[in-house]
Structures are given as structure tokens and as C-alpha cells.
Coordinates of C-alpha atoms in Angstrom, one line a residue:
M1 CA 0.1 -0.1 -0.2
A2 CA 1.3 3.6 -0.9
K3 CA 2.5 6.3 1.7
K4 CA -0.3 8.2 2.5
V5 CA 0.2 11.4 1.3
R6 CA -0.8 15.0 3.0
D7 CA 1.9 17.3 3.3
L8 CA 4.9 18.1 1.9
R9 CA 7.0 15.8 4.2
S10 CA 5.1 12.8 3.7
A11 CA 5.4 13.2 0.3
L12 CA 9.0 13.7 0.5
E13 CA 10.0 10.4 3.0
L14 CA 7.8 8.5 0.1
L15 CA 9.8 9.4 -2.7
A16 CA 12.8 8.4 -0.7
E17 CA 11.0 5.6 -1.2
L18 CA 11.6 5.2 -4.7
P19 CA 14.7 4.2 -6.3
G20 CA 16.2 7.6 -8.1
Q21 CA 13.8 10.1 -7.3
L22 CA 15.0 12.1 -4.2
L23 CA 17.8 13.3 -4.1
E24 CA 19.6 15.2 -0.2
T25 CA 22.6 17.1 0.1
D26 CA 24.3 18.6 3.4
V27 CA 26.9 20.7 1.3
E28 CA 26.5 24.2 1.4
V29 CA 25.0 26.7 -1.0
E30 CA 24.0 30.1 -1.8
P31 CA 20.7 30.7 -2.3
M32 CA 21.4 33.5 -4.8
A33 CA 21.7 31.9 -8.3
Q34 CA 23.4 29.0 -7.2
L35 CA 20.8 26.4 -5.7
S36 CA 19.2 27.0 -9.0
G37 CA 21.9 26.6 -10.7
V38 CA 23.0 23.5 -9.7
Y39 CA 19.4 21.9 -10.4
R40 CA 19.1 23.1 -13.7
Y41 CA 21.7 20.0 -14.6
V42 CA 20.5 17.7 -11.6
G43 CA 16.4 17.1 -12.9
A44 CA 15.0 20.8 -13.7
G45 CA 14.9 19.5 -17.8
G46 CA 11.5 21.6 -19.3
T47 CA 12.5 24.8 -21.1
V48 CA 15.5 24.6 -19.2
K49 CA 18.9 26.1 -21.3
R50 CA 20.5 23.1 -22.4
P51 CA 22.4 21.5 -20.8
T52 CA 19.8 20.2 -18.1
K53 CA 17.4 17.0 -18.0
E54 CA 14.6 15.4 -16.0
G55 CA 15.9 14.1 -12.9
P56 CA 15.0 13.2 -8.8
A57 CA 13.8 15.6 -6.8
M58 CA 16.4 17.2 -4.6
I59 CA 16.8 18.6 -0.6
F60 CA 19.5 21.0 0.1
H61 CA 19.9 20.9 4.1
N62 CA 22.4 23.3 4.4
V63 CA 21.5 26.7 2.9
K64 CA 23.7 29.7 3.6
G65 CA 21.9 32.2 5.8
H66 CA 19.2 29.6 7.3
P67 CA 21.0 27.4 9.1
D68 CA 17.9 25.8 10.8
A69 CA 16.0 25.6 7.1
S70 CA 15.9 23.1 4.3
V71 CA 15.4 23.9 0.6
A72 CA 13.4 21.5 -1.6
I73 CA 12.9 21.7 -5.5
G74 CA 11.6 19.4 -8.0
V75 CA 9.5 17.5 -6.1
L76 CA 6.9 17.8 -9.3
A77 CA 9.5 17.8 -12.4
S78 CA 8.6 14.6 -13.5
R79 CA 5.2 13.3 -14.4
K80 CA 6.2 10.1 -13.2
R81 CA 6.6 11.5 -10.0
V82 CA 3.7 13.3 -9.9
A83 CA 1.9 9.9 -10.5
A84 CA 3.5 8.5 -7.3
L85 CA 2.4 11.2 -5.3
L86 CA -1.1 10.8 -6.5
D87 CA -1.4 7.4 -6.4
C88 CA -1.6 7.3 -10.9
K89 CA -0.6 5.9 -13.8
P90 CA 0.8 9.0 -15.4
E91 CA -0.9 8.8 -18.0
E92 CA -4.7 8.5 -16.4
L93 CA -3.3 11.9 -14.1
G94 CA -5.5 14.2 -16.7
K95 CA -8.4 12.3 -16.4
M96 CA -8.0 11.4 -12.6
L97 CA -7.6 15.2 -12.4
C98 CA -11.2 15.8 -14.6
R99 CA -13.5 13.5 -12.1
S100 CA -11.4 15.7 -9.2
V101 CA -12.6 18.8 -10.7
E102 CA -16.7 17.7 -11.1
K103 CA -16.4 15.8 -7.3
P104 CA -15.3 18.2 -5.4
V105 CA -14.6 18.0 -1.4
L106 CA -14.7 21.2 0.2
P107 CA -11.9 22.4 3.4
V108 CA -12.0 22.6 6.3
M109 CA -11.2 24.0 9.4
C110 CA -8.3 22.1 11.5
Q111 CA -8.8 20.8 15.1
G112 CA -6.1 21.9 17.4
E113 CA -3.1 23.8 17.4
P114 CA -2.1 24.0 13.6
V115 CA 1.7 22.5 12.8
C116 CA 2.5 25.6 10.3
Q117 CA 1.9 28.0 13.8
Q118 CA 4.6 25.9 15.5
V119 CA 7.0 29.0 15.5
V120 CA 5.6 32.5 15.1
H121 CA 7.3 36.0 13.9
R122 CA 5.5 39.0 13.6
A123 CA 6.5 41.6 11.8
D124 CA 6.3 44.6 15.0
E125 CA 8.8 42.6 16.3
P126 CA 11.9 44.5 15.4
D127 CA 14.4 41.6 14.1
F128 CA 11.6 40.8 11.9
D129 CA 13.2 40.0 8.2
L130 CA 11.9 38.4 5.7
Y131 CA 14.8 38.1 4.2
K132 CA 15.9 36.3 6.8
L133 CA 13.2 34.0 7.7
V134 CA 12.4 32.8 4.0
P135 CA 15.2 31.0 2.3
A136 CA 13.6 32.2 -0.8
P137 CA 16.2 31.8 -3.6
T138 CA 16.8 33.7 -6.6
N139 CA 17.1 31.2 -10.9
T140 CA 19.8 33.1 -12.2
P141 CA 22.3 36.6 -10.8
Y142 CA 19.7 38.3 -13.1
D143 CA 16.3 38.2 -10.6
A144 CA 14.8 41.0 -9.5
G145 CA 15.2 39.8 -5.9
P146 CA 14.4 36.5 -3.9
Y147 CA 11.1 34.8 -5.2
I148 CA 8.6 32.7 -3.5
T149 CA 7.5 30.4 -7.0
L150 CA 5.6 28.1 -5.0
G151 CA 3.3 30.1 -3.0
M152 CA -0.1 29.0 -2.8
C153 CA -2.0 32.4 -2.3
Y154 CA -5.3 32.4 -0.8
A155 CA -7.6 34.9 -0.7
A156 CA -11.8 35.6 -0.3
H157 CA -13.9 37.8 -2.6
P158 CA -14.6 41.3 -1.3
D159 CA -18.8 41.1 -2.0
T160 CA -19.2 37.2 -1.6
G161 CA -16.6 35.5 0.5
A162 CA -15.8 33.0 -1.7
H163 CA -12.4 31.9 -1.7
D164 CA -9.5 30.8 -3.9
V165 CA -6.1 29.8 -4.1
T166 CA -3.3 30.2 -7.1
I167 CA -0.5 30.7 -7.3
H168 CA 1.4 34.4 -8.3
R169 CA 4.9 35.0 -9.0
L170 CA 6.0 36.8 -5.6
C171 CA 9.4 38.9 -5.0
I172 CA 10.6 39.8 -1.9
Q173 CA 11.0 43.9 -1.6
G174 CA 11.6 44.4 2.1
R175 CA 11.7 43.5 5.7
D176 CA 8.0 43.0 5.4
E177 CA 6.8 43.9 1.9
L178 CA 6.5 41.3 -1.1
S179 CA 5.5 42.3 -4.4
I180 CA 2.7 40.1 -6.5
F181 CA 2.3 39.7 -10.1
F182 CA -0.9 39.8 -11.2
T183 CA -1.9 38.1 -14.5
P184 CA -4.5 40.8 -16.3
G185 CA -7.8 39.0 -16.5
A186 CA -6.0 35.6 -15.5
R187 CA -6.3 34.9 -12.1
H188 CA -9.2 35.8 -9.8
I189 CA -7.5 36.6 -6.6
G190 CA -6.7 39.4 -9.0
A191 CA -9.9 40.2 -9.5
M192 CA -10.3 40.2 -5.3
A193 CA -7.5 42.7 -5.2
E194 CA -9.2 44.8 -7.9
R195 CA -12.4 44.7 -6.1
A196 CA -11.2 45.5 -2.5
E197 CA -9.7 48.6 -4.5
Q198 CA -12.4 49.7 -5.7
L199 CA -14.1 49.6 -2.3
G200 CA -10.8 51.3 -0.8
R201 CA -9.9 48.4 1.6
R202 CA -6.4 45.8 1.6
L203 CA -7.3 42.5 0.8
P204 CA -5.8 40.1 3.4
I205 CA -3.9 37.0 1.9
S206 CA -2.1 34.2 3.0
I207 CA 0.9 32.6 1.7
S208 CA 1.3 28.8 1.9
I209 CA 4.5 27.4 1.3
G210 CA 5.5 23.3 1.1
V211 CA 1.9 21.6 0.6
D212 CA 1.0 18.8 -0.7
P213 CA 1.1 17.8 -4.1
A214 CA -2.1 17.6 -4.9
I215 CA -2.2 21.4 -3.4
E216 CA 0.1 22.7 -5.7
I217 CA -1.8 20.6 -9.0
G218 CA -5.1 21.0 -8.2
S219 CA -4.5 25.4 -7.7
C220 CA -3.3 25.4 -11.4
F221 CA -6.8 25.2 -12.6
E222 CA -8.7 27.7 -14.5
P223 CA -11.4 29.5 -15.7
P224 CA -14.2 28.3 -17.4
T225 CA -13.4 24.7 -15.4
T226 CA -13.2 26.5 -12.5
P227 CA -15.1 30.0 -12.0
L228 CA -15.1 32.1 -10.2
G229 CA -16.3 31.0 -6.5
Y230 CA -14.8 27.9 -6.9
D231 CA -12.3 27.4 -4.8
E232 CA -9.8 25.0 -6.2
L233 CA -8.8 23.4 -2.9
S234 CA -11.4 21.6 -3.0
V235 CA -9.6 19.7 -6.0
A236 CA -7.1 18.5 -3.8
G237 CA -10.1 17.0 -1.5
A238 CA -11.1 14.9 -3.7
L239 CA -8.0 13.5 -4.9
R240 CA -7.2 12.4 -1.2
G241 CA -10.6 11.3 -0.7
E242 CA -10.6 13.9 2.3
P243 CA -11.1 17.6 2.9
V244 CA -7.6 20.2 3.2
K245 CA -7.8 21.3 6.6
L246 CA -7.2 24.9 7.3
C247 CA -6.4 26.9 10.2
R248 CA -7.0 30.7 10.8
C249 CA -4.4 33.5 10.1
L250 CA -3.0 35.6 13.7
T251 CA -3.2 38.9 12.4
V252 CA -5.3 38.9 9.3
D253 CA -8.9 37.9 8.5
E254 CA -7.8 35.0 6.4
L255 CA -7.5 31.1 6.2
A256 CA -4.4 29.5 5.7
I257 CA -3.2 25.7 4.9
A258 CA -2.7 24.2 8.4
N259 CA -0.1 21.8 7.1
A260 CA 2.2 23.9 5.4
E261 CA 5.9 24.6 6.1
Y262 CA 5.4 28.2 6.0
V263 CA 2.6 30.3 6.3
I264 CA 3.0 34.5 5.2
E265 CA 0.3 36.8 6.3
G266 CA -0.5 40.0 4.3
E267 CA -2.8 42.8 3.3
V268 CA -2.7 43.4 -0.8
V269 CA -2.6 47.4 -0.6
P270 CA -4.7 49.3 -2.5
N271 CA -3.7 52.2 -5.3
V272 CA -0.5 50.9 -4.9
R273 CA 1.9 49.2 -8.1
I274 CA 5.6 48.9 -7.5
K275 CA 8.6 48.1 -9.7
E276 CA 9.5 44.7 -9.2
D277 CA 13.1 45.5 -9.7
Q278 CA 13.2 48.2 -7.9
N279 CA 15.9 46.9 -5.7
T280 CA 18.3 45.7 -8.5
H281 CA 17.3 47.3 -11.3
T282 CA 18.3 44.1 -13.6
G283 CA 15.4 44.8 -15.7
F284 CA 14.6 41.3 -15.6
A285 CA 11.6 39.8 -13.4
M286 CA 12.9 35.3 -13.6
P287 CA 13.1 32.7 -15.5
E288 CA 9.5 32.5 -17.1
F289 CA 8.0 28.9 -18.0
P290 CA 8.5 30.3 -21.5
G291 CA 12.8 29.2 -21.6
Y292 CA 13.1 33.2 -21.1
T293 CA 13.7 35.6 -18.9
G294 CA 10.4 37.9 -18.3
P295 CA 11.0 41.6 -18.0
A296 CA 10.9 43.4 -14.7
S297 CA 7.2 44.5 -14.1
D298 CA 6.7 48.1 -12.8
Q299 CA 2.8 47.2 -12.3
C300 CA 3.2 44.5 -9.4
W301 CA 0.8 45.4 -6.3
L302 CA 2.4 45.2 -2.7
I303 CA 1.7 43.0 -0.4
K304 CA 1.9 44.6 3.3
V305 CA 3.3 41.6 5.6
K306 CA 1.7 41.4 9.4
A307 CA 3.4 37.9 9.9
V308 CA 5.4 34.7 9.0
T309 CA 5.1 31.3 10.8
H310 CA 6.2 28.3 10.5
R311 CA 7.5 24.3 11.2
V312 CA 9.9 23.4 13.5
H313 CA 13.1 23.5 10.9
P314 CA 11.0 23.9 8.2
I315 CA 11.4 23.2 4.5
M316 CA 11.1 25.8 2.0
Q317 CA 9.9 24.7 -1.9
T318 CA 10.4 26.0 -4.7
C319 CA 10.7 25.0 -8.2
I320 CA 12.7 26.7 -11.4
G321 CA 10.0 29.0 -13.4
P322 CA 11.3 27.1 -16.9
S323 CA 11.3 23.5 -15.2
E324 CA 10.0 20.3 -15.7
E325 CA 7.5 21.5 -12.5
H326 CA 6.0 23.8 -14.7
V327 CA 4.6 21.3 -16.9
S328 CA 3.2 18.8 -14.3
M329 CA 1.4 22.1 -12.2
A330 CA 0.4 23.6 -15.7
G331 CA -0.2 20.9 -18.1
I332 CA -1.9 18.6 -16.1
P333 CA -4.5 20.7 -15.2
T334 CA -4.9 22.1 -18.6
E335 CA -5.0 18.4 -19.9
A336 CA -7.9 17.7 -17.5
S337 CA -10.0 20.5 -18.5
I338 CA -9.6 20.1 -22.5
Y339 CA -10.3 16.2 -22.3
G340 CA -13.7 17.1 -19.7
M341 CA -14.6 19.9 -21.9
V342 CA -14.3 17.4 -25.6
E343 CA -15.7 14.4 -23.6
K344 CA -18.8 16.5 -23.2
A345 CA -18.9 17.9 -26.6
M346 CA -18.8 14.7 -28.2
P347 CA -18.2 11.7 -25.5
G348 CA -15.9 8.9 -26.3
R349 CA -13.8 9.9 -29.3
L350 CA -10.6 12.2 -27.4
Q351 CA -8.8 9.5 -26.1
N352 CA -6.5 11.6 -24.2
V353 CA -4.3 15.0 -24.2
Y354 CA -0.6 16.1 -23.3
C355 CA 0.7 19.6 -22.2
C356 CA 3.9 18.3 -23.3
S357 CA 7.5 19.9 -21.8
A358 CA 8.2 22.1 -25.3
G359 CA 5.2 24.3 -25.0
G360 CA 6.0 24.8 -21.3
G361 CA 2.6 23.0 -20.3
K362 CA 0.4 25.8 -21.3
Y363 CA 1.2 26.9 -25.5
M364 CA 0.9 23.3 -26.7
A365 CA -1.4 20.6 -26.3
V366 CA -1.4 17.1 -28.4
L367 CA -4.6 14.8 -28.6
Q368 CA -5.1 11.8 -29.5
F369 CA -8.8 10.6 -31.5
K370 CA -10.4 8.3 -32.4
K371 CA -12.5 8.2 -35.4
S372 CA -15.1 5.5 -35.3
V373 CA -17.2 6.2 -38.2
A374 CA -17.3 8.2 -41.1
S375 CA -19.1 11.1 -39.8
D376 CA -16.5 11.1 -37.2
E377 CA -14.0 13.2 -39.9
G378 CA -13.6 16.7 -39.3
R379 CA -14.5 16.4 -35.3
Q380 CA -11.0 16.0 -34.5
R381 CA -10.3 19.1 -35.6
Q382 CA -13.8 20.9 -33.7
A383 CA -12.1 19.7 -30.5
A384 CA -9.0 21.4 -30.7
L385 CA -11.5 24.9 -31.8
L386 CA -13.1 23.9 -28.5
A387 CA -9.7 23.5 -26.5
F388 CA -8.9 27.1 -28.8
S389 CA -11.9 28.3 -27.0
A390 CA -11.3 28.0 -23.5
F391 CA -7.5 28.2 -23.1
S392 CA -6.4 31.5 -24.6
E393 CA -2.8 30.2 -24.1
L394 CA -2.7 27.1 -26.1
K395 CA -0.5 28.2 -29.5
H396 CA -0.1 25.2 -31.1
I397 CA -2.5 21.8 -30.9
F398 CA -1.4 18.2 -32.7
L399 CA -4.3 16.0 -33.4
V400 CA -2.8 11.8 -33.5
D401 CA -4.9 9.0 -34.4
E402 CA -5.3 6.6 -31.0
D403 CA -2.1 4.4 -32.5
V404 CA 0.1 7.2 -31.7
D405 CA 1.2 7.9 -28.2
C406 CA 0.5 11.3 -27.8
F407 CA 3.1 11.0 -24.4
D408 CA 5.4 10.8 -26.7
M409 CA 6.3 13.8 -28.9
N410 CA 8.9 11.1 -31.3
D411 CA 5.7 9.4 -32.0
V412 CA 3.9 12.5 -33.1
L413 CA 6.3 13.8 -35.1
W414 CA 6.5 10.1 -36.7
A415 CA 2.4 10.8 -37.5
M416 CA 3.6 14.5 -38.3
N417 CA 5.8 13.0 -40.9
T418 CA 3.7 10.2 -42.5
R419 CA 0.6 11.4 -41.9
F420 CA 0.6 15.2 -42.3
Q421 CA 0.5 17.2 -45.6
G422 CA 1.6 20.6 -44.9
D423 CA -0.9 22.3 -47.1
V424 CA -3.9 20.8 -46.3
D425 CA -3.5 19.8 -42.7
T426 CA -2.3 22.9 -41.1
I427 CA -4.9 25.1 -39.7
T428 CA -4.5 29.2 -38.4
I429 CA -6.4 31.3 -36.7
P430 CA -4.7 34.2 -37.1
G431 CA -4.9 37.2 -34.7
V432 CA -6.2 35.7 -31.3
R433 CA -5.4 36.5 -28.2
C434 CA -2.4 34.4 -26.2
H435 CA 0.2 34.7 -23.6
P436 CA 1.8 37.9 -23.4
L437 CA 5.0 36.1 -22.2
D438 CA 6.0 34.2 -25.5
P439 CA 8.3 36.8 -27.1
S440 CA 7.3 36.3 -30.3
N441 CA 3.5 37.1 -30.0
D442 CA 4.2 40.9 -30.8
P443 CA 3.9 43.6 -33.7
A444 CA 7.5 43.8 -33.4
F445 CA 8.3 39.4 -34.8
S446 CA 5.4 39.9 -37.2
P447 CA 3.0 42.9 -39.0
S448 CA 0.4 40.4 -38.8
I449 CA 0.4 41.2 -34.5
R450 CA -1.6 44.2 -33.9
D451 CA -0.5 44.1 -30.2
H452 CA 1.4 42.0 -28.1
G453 CA 0.1 39.2 -26.4
I454 CA -1.9 38.3 -30.1
A455 CA -0.8 35.4 -31.7
C456 CA -1.4 32.7 -34.5
K457 CA -3.1 29.8 -33.4
T458 CA -2.2 26.8 -35.3
I459 CA -4.0 22.5 -35.8
F460 CA -1.7 20.3 -37.4
D461 CA -3.9 17.6 -38.0
C462 CA -1.9 14.8 -38.3
T463 CA -4.6 11.9 -38.4
V464 CA -5.5 9.6 -41.1
P465 CA -8.8 10.6 -43.1
F466 CA -11.1 8.1 -41.6
D467 CA -11.9 6.5 -45.2
Q468 CA -8.0 6.3 -45.6
K469 CA -7.2 4.3 -42.1
D470 CA -6.6 0.9 -43.9
R471 CA -3.6 2.7 -45.5
F472 CA -2.1 3.9 -42.9
V473 CA -1.8 0.4 -40.6
R474 CA 1.6 0.4 -38.4
A475 CA 3.9 -2.9 -38.5
R476 CA 2.0 -5.9 -36.6
F477 CA 4.9 -7.7 -34.2
M478 CA 4.4 -10.4 -32.6
E479 CA 2.2 -10.1 -28.7
L480 CA 4.3 -11.5 -26.2
D481 CA 4.7 -11.4 -23.1
P482 CA 8.7 -10.6 -22.6
S483 CA 9.5 -11.3 -19.3
E484 CA 11.0 -14.7 -19.0
W485 CA 14.0 -13.0 -21.7
V486 CA 13.9 -9.7 -19.2
K487 CA 14.5 -12.0 -16.4
Q488 CA 17.1 -14.0 -18.0
E489 CA 18.9 -10.5 -18.8
N490 CA 18.3 -9.4 -15.5
E491 CA 19.9 -12.6 -13.9
G492 CA 23.1 -12.2 -16.4
K493 CA 22.2 -15.0 -19.1
I494 CA 22.3 -12.6 -21.6
S495 CA 24.7 -10.2 -22.9

């Protein structure tokens, strides 16, 4: 029976039992750029500049300037690892998340003293300093500052009280100040902050760091799958079959995840915007999922921190922006959302979805589609249009048949090379809003683009026309159980 995972520590304990999934070190590491620089080689993967690879998660136990804390990185930087942590097969992750969204389990209040408040630091104490309390690293020497990359931001709408949890770009700006970047129109907490600002109020917010991986995955769902008012902590509850436990913050009127390693309590300040790199003046923010270092924003909101609470000997959890970890967190919920939408529109035809590493989990999707009758021809393109209509960040969709492994990009490209003709199987949809972090989505790149963030969405239909399926049967190998030969090899009988 798999170990019961309900927080970061139990997740790491499970990974320690799995061969090649966790690496620990006591060698001192500098959190500023060095820590991420090491992990770039060990296991980052994703769209990180080569050389990199997909490897084990890693724990640094000797972090310079933070003698009582450790830093974990790459916990979700492998689809196989995510599947183990969620007790699921890798190819079934999207479908499992889809089912969890449809059957949410609401969070509840914990009983007794929450472990996240074992140690309390209040901002009105003279020695309070976020730089010393939170071992937030920088990814590169050019970052605007130390970033909290896996903070579960939790807040309530000022009018309805409905909660939402999302991950935002958080940069330490001072002893009791954080900047938070809201992508315009993309996250619910941004809408909550805007409404609070209209009312002339501060928005109470908690930032829980180091939590159950199910929470981190669930928090990455977006509209229309989880509309405003849907608390994504309910997805984690459904994944675990029991509710996420919350606790009341000590200094602000908000809730936090009770078994988190760290909780930062604060308030989003209205009518204040700050420059992200005001302390470093590098011009950059941090590396983002497309593989480029994003520009520093001059429109970040300000969080005034009231307290930091944490466990005894806390574990800071972080990630590299362009790594395979982002692919897991952003891509798998997108797979679930696309699968659920298409399944409702045309049941039984879409076999699976993969939002691959090359697209950072957001820009590209592979849809595995089965045509069973002649009237299914063309529906594969309808499925792609459904995905585009709902998820503005998607730029490219590859359509493949059911005999193609949608999780193997070599097999997808094989289908493109043998079942695709560019003049008839490329469908372009120009002038559509996409993602502002793609540097090619800009008028400077193409005169056809009217504004930054607009792109040409493209469908690559690599499926065989239904009336020609008999011509495209893959080579048929003998079906057998190879265990007898594999066993011999393992025993050294075959060299």
C-alpha cells in the first residue's frame, strides 16, 4: 500500500522510498542563483537552457544564511513522480483530475493547534526580516530579487466571501514587503484585489508554502473549468478523498493551509504599484515557463506582511520557472480541462491529452482522437477548436490517431512526417489573444500581429482521413510477454 501523502514531508518520505526520485545534500549552497544553478543540471528539464535533464527531486539541508531550514526543489519535476505522489498512472493523470473537479471536496477547519504555527514571527518585532526568515532563492544572477515560486495564495472575494487559491509571482522587496504580479484577467485573486481596491480596502491574503502536491496541482486550474467562486482546494480534497485542513491566520482575517511548512500573512495594499526590480535594477523579473527571463513589471501590487509562521526546522519548497515542474503543475490541469470539455461535447472520441514539455505545459497540446465512423471525420478539428476557445494560452495543437502515443513526442512527430501534408493539414487562426510571455507574440516579430500577446493559433492535423485508415496500419509485431527474456537478462544470462 502506498504511503499516505497529505503534506510536503510525507511526499518527500514517499519519494525517498522510490529509486532515483530524491537526492539530498548537506553541502552548503548559496540560495542566490547557486541552488537553482545546481538543480539545472540535476533534474530541472522542461524548457531550461541545455544542458539540463529530467532527474530526481533534491533537498538542500545546508542553505547559507538559514541554518534551521532546508530547501526542496523539483518535487513535481517529473510526470512519473507526480503520478506516484497522486497514486495514479502517469497517462491517467489528466482524466483523474477531470473527475476530481467534477466531484469537489470542500476544505474544513483543523482541530487543535496547526503545525504551520509552531513558530511565529510578527512584523512588529524589531528583528523581523523576510530576507532572513524565508530562504527564497533566485533562479539566476539577474533576477529582480528572491522569489517565492510555490506560494499558495489564498484570499476571499470582498463581496461574496468565496475563496480561491492560486500561485503568483512573489518577490521579496523589503523586511515586511512582497510584490505580487497579477496577469491581467487571468487569475481570480487579481479580480479580488481589484474589487477590494474599488472599495478602498486592503485584501487579506495568506501564502502557504510547502504543501501537499495535490494542492499545488489543483491550484493551477483556471476558468472556465473552475470559475470565480470555485475553491480549487476542493480539487485536492477530491484527489485525496478527504478535505484539505485550514487554520485561521494570527494577524489577518484569512485562512491558511494548516500543515504548510511556511505561512506568510499579509494584506494586498490598494492604489499602490511598485517596480519589481526596484532593489536590483536588472530589468528582469525571473525565468518564466517559456524559457526566457521575463521583464520586470512596473505594475506589481504590494503585499504588506504582518507575520511569518512555520514548522520547526521548516522546508522551503521552490521551483525553477521553465522547468519540468511547471509543465506538471500547469500542463496536467490543462489536460484535464480539455479532456472534460471535449468529452462532454463528443463522448468517447478523445482518448487522451498531453500538454508537453516543449510548450511549458501551456502553449502546446497533443490530442489523441479516435475516429470510429465516417461522420467522425472533421470532429478532431472541432475538438481542437473547443480547446482553443476555452484556453487562450494554447498556441499549437497536434491531432493524432489512437495508435499514436500522445505522450511520446517522437511518435507525434512520426505521425506528422507520415500522416500530415502542410498545405491541407495546417489550420491557422490569426489575430487571437494568446500569452504575453511568448516573445514572438509581438508586432515587432510579425506585421500581422496588432498588439503584444496576440498570436496565430495553429492546428496540425496529423490524423489519417477516415476513408484511408486501411492504408496506414502500423507494422504488426508479435504480441507476447517478454518477462522470460527480461528475467534472463537481469540474471546475467544475456549479455
